[in-house]
XYZ file of N, CA and C in Angstrom:
342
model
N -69.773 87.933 37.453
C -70.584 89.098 37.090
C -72.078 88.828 37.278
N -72.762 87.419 37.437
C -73.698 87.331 37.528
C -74.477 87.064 38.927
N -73.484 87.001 39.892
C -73.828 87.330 41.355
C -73.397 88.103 41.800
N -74.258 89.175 42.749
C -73.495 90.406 43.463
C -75.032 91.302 43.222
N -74.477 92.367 43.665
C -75.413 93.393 43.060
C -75.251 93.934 42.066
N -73.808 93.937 41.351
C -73.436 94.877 40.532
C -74.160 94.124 39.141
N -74.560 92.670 39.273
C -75.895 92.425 38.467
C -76.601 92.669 38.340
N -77.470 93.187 38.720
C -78.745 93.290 39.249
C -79.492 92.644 39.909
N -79.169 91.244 39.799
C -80.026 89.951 40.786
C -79.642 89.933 42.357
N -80.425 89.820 42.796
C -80.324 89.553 44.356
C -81.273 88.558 45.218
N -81.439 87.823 44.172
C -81.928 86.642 44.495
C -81.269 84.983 43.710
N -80.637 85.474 42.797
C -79.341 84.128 42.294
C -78.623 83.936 43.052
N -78.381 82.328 43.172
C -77.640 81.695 43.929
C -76.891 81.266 43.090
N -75.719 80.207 43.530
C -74.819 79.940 42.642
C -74.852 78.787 42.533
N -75.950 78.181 43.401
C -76.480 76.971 43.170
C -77.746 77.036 42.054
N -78.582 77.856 42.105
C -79.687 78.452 40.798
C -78.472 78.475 40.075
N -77.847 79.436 39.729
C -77.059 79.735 38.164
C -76.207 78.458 37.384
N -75.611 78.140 38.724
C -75.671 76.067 38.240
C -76.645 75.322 37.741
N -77.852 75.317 38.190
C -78.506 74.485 37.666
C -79.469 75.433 36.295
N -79.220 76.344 36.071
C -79.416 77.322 35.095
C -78.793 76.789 34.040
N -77.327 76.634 34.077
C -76.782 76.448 33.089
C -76.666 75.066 32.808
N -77.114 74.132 33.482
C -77.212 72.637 33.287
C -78.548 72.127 32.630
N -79.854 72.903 32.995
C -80.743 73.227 31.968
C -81.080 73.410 31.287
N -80.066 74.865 30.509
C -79.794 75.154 29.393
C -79.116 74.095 28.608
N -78.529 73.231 28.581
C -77.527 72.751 27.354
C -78.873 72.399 26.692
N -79.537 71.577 27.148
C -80.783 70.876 25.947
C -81.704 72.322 25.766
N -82.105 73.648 25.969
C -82.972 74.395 25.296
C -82.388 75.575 25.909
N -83.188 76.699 25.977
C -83.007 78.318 26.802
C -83.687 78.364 27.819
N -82.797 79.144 28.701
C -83.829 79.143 29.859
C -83.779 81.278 30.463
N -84.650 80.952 30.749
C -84.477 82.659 31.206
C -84.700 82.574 32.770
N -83.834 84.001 33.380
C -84.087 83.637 34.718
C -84.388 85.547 34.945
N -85.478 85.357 36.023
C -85.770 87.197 35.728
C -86.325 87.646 37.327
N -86.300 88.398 37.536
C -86.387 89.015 39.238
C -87.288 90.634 38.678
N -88.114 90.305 39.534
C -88.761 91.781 39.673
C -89.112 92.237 40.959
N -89.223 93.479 41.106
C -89.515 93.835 42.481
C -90.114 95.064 42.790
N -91.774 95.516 43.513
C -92.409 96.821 42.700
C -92.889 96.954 43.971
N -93.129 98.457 44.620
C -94.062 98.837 45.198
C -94.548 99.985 44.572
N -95.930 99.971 44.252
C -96.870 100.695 43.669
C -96.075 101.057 42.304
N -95.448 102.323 41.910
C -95.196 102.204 40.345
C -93.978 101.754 40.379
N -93.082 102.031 41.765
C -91.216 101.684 41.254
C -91.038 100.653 41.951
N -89.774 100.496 40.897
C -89.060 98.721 41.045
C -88.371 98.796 40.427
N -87.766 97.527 40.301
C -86.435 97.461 39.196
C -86.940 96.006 38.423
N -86.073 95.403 37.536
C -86.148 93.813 36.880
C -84.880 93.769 36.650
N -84.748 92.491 36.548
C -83.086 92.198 36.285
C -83.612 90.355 35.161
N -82.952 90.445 34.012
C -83.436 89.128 33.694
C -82.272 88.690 32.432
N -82.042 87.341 32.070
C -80.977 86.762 31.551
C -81.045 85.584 30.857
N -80.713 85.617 29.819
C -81.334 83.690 29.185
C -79.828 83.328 29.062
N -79.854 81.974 28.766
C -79.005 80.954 28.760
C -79.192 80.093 27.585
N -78.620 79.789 26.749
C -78.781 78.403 25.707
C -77.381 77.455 25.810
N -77.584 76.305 25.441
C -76.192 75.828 25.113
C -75.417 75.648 26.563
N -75.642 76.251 27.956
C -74.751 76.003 28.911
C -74.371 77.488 29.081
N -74.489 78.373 28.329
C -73.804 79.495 28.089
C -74.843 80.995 28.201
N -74.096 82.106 28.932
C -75.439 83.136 29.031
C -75.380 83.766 27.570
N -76.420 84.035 27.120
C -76.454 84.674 25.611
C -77.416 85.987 25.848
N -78.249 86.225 26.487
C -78.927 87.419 26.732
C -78.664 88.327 28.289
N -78.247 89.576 28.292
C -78.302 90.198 29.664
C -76.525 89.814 30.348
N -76.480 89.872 31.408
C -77.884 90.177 32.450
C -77.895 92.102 31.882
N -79.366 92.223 32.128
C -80.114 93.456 31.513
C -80.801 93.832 32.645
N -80.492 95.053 33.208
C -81.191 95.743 34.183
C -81.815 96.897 34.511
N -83.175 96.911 35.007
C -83.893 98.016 34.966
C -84.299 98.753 35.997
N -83.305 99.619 36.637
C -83.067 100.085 37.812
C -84.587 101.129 38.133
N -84.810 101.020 39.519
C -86.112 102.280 40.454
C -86.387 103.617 39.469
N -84.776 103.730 39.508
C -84.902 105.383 38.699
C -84.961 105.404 37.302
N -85.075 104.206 36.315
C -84.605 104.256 35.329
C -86.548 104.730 34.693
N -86.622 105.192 33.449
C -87.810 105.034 32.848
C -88.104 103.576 32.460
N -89.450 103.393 32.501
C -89.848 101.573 32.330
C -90.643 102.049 31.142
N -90.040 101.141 29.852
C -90.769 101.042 28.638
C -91.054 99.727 28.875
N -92.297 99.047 28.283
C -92.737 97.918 28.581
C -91.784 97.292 27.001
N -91.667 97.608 26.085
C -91.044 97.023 24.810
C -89.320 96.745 25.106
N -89.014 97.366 26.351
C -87.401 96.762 26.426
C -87.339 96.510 27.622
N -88.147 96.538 28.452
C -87.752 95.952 30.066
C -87.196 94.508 29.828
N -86.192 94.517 30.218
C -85.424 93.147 30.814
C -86.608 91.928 30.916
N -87.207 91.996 31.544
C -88.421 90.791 31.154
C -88.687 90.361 29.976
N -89.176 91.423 29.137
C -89.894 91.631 27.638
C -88.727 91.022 26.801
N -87.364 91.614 27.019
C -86.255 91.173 26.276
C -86.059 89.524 26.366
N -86.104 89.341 27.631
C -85.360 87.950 27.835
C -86.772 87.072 27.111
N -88.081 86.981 27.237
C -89.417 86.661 26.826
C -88.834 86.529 25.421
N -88.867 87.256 24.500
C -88.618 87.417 23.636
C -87.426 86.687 22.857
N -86.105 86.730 23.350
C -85.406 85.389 23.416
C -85.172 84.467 23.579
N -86.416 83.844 24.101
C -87.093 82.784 24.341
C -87.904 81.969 23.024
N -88.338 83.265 22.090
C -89.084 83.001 21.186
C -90.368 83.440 21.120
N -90.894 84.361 22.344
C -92.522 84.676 22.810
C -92.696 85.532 21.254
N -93.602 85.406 20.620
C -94.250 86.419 19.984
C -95.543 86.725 20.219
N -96.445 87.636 19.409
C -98.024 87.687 19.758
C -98.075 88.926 19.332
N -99.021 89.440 19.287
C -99.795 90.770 18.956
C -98.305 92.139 19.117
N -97.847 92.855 18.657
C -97.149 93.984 18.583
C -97.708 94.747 19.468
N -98.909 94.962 19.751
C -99.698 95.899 21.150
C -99.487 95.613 22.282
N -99.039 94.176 22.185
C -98.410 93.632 23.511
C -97.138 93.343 23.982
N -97.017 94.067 24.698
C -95.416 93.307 25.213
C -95.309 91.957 25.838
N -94.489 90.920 25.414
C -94.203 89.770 25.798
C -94.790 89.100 27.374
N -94.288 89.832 28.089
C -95.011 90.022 29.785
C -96.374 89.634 29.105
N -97.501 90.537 28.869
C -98.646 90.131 28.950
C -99.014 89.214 27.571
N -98.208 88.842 27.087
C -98.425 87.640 26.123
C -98.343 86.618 26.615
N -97.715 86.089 27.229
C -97.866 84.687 28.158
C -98.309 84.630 29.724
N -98.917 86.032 30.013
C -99.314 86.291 31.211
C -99.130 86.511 32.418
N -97.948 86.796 32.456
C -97.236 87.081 33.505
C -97.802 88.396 34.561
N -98.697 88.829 33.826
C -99.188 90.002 34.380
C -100.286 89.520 35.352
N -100.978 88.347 35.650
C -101.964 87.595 35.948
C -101.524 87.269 37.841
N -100.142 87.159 37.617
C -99.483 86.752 39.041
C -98.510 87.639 39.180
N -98.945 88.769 40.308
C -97.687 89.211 40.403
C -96.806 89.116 41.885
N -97.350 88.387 42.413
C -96.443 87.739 43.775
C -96.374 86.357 43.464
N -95.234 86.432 44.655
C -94.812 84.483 44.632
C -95.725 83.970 45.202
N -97.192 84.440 45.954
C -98.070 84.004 46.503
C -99.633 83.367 45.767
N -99.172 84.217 44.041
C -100.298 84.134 43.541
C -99.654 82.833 42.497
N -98.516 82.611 42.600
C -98.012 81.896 41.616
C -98.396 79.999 42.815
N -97.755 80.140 43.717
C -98.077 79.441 44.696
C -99.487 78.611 44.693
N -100.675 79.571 44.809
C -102.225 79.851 44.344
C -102.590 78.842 43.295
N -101.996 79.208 42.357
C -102.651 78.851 41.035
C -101.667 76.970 40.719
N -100.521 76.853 41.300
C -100.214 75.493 41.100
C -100.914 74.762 42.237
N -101.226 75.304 43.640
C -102.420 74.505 44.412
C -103.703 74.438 43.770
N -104.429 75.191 42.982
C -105.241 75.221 42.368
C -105.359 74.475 41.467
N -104.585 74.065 40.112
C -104.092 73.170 39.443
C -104.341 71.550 39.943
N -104.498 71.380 41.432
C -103.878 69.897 41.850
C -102.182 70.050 42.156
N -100.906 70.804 41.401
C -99.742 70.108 41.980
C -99.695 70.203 43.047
C-alpha cells in the first residue's frame, strides 16, 4: 500500500521504504513528497517508529482544499513532536518553507561546507 500511486508517493522506492523502516527502530522518521506549480499540488507524507508505519500515508490531492493545520506535512511534523507557536503550522516552524526545491536544499548543504 505504500508504493504505487494509489499512495500517494511517487517518489518511494522500496529500497527508501527499507531503509525507512530500518531507521525507524531506534526513533521516528517521516518521509513526505510535495509537488506545486504556482498554487496546486498535492503532499503525500508518513512517519514510522519502532520499524513500523504509525502515521499516514495521508494525502493531499491538486483538487483537494489545502488547510495548512492538516496537510500531510503539518501532520507527519507534528508526529514527530514539532511544536511552536499555534499561528504556525509545523511546515513553517522548522522551516521548511525557506527551501522549496531540491535545488535550494542542495544550496544551503554546499553552503554549510558538506
Amino acid at each position: 500500500m505504500l508504493l504505487g500511486p494509489e499512495s500517494g508517493f511517487t517518489r518511494l522506492t522500496r529500497c527508501l521504504l527499507d531503509f525507512i523502516e530500518l531507521a525507524s527502530a531506534d526513533g521516528s522518521v517521516a518521509y513526505a513528497e510535495a509537488e506545486y506549480s504556482e498554487s496546486r499540488g498535492r503532499q503525500a507524507a508518513a512517519v514510522w517508529t519502532g520499524g513500523g508505519l504509525v502515521t499516514g500515508p495521508l494525502l493531499l490531492g491538486p483538487h483537494e482544499v489545502f488547510h495548512p493545520s492538516s496537510a500531510p506535512i503539518s501532520v507527519a511534523l507534528r508526529a514527530l513532536g514539532v511544536r511552536g507557536d499555534p499561528r504556525y503550522d509545523p511546515f513553517l516552524v522548522v522551516g521548511l518553507h525557506r527551501h522549496r526545491r531540491t535545488s535550494d536544499w542542495l544550496d544551503v548543504r554546499t553552503d554549510n561546507g558538506a
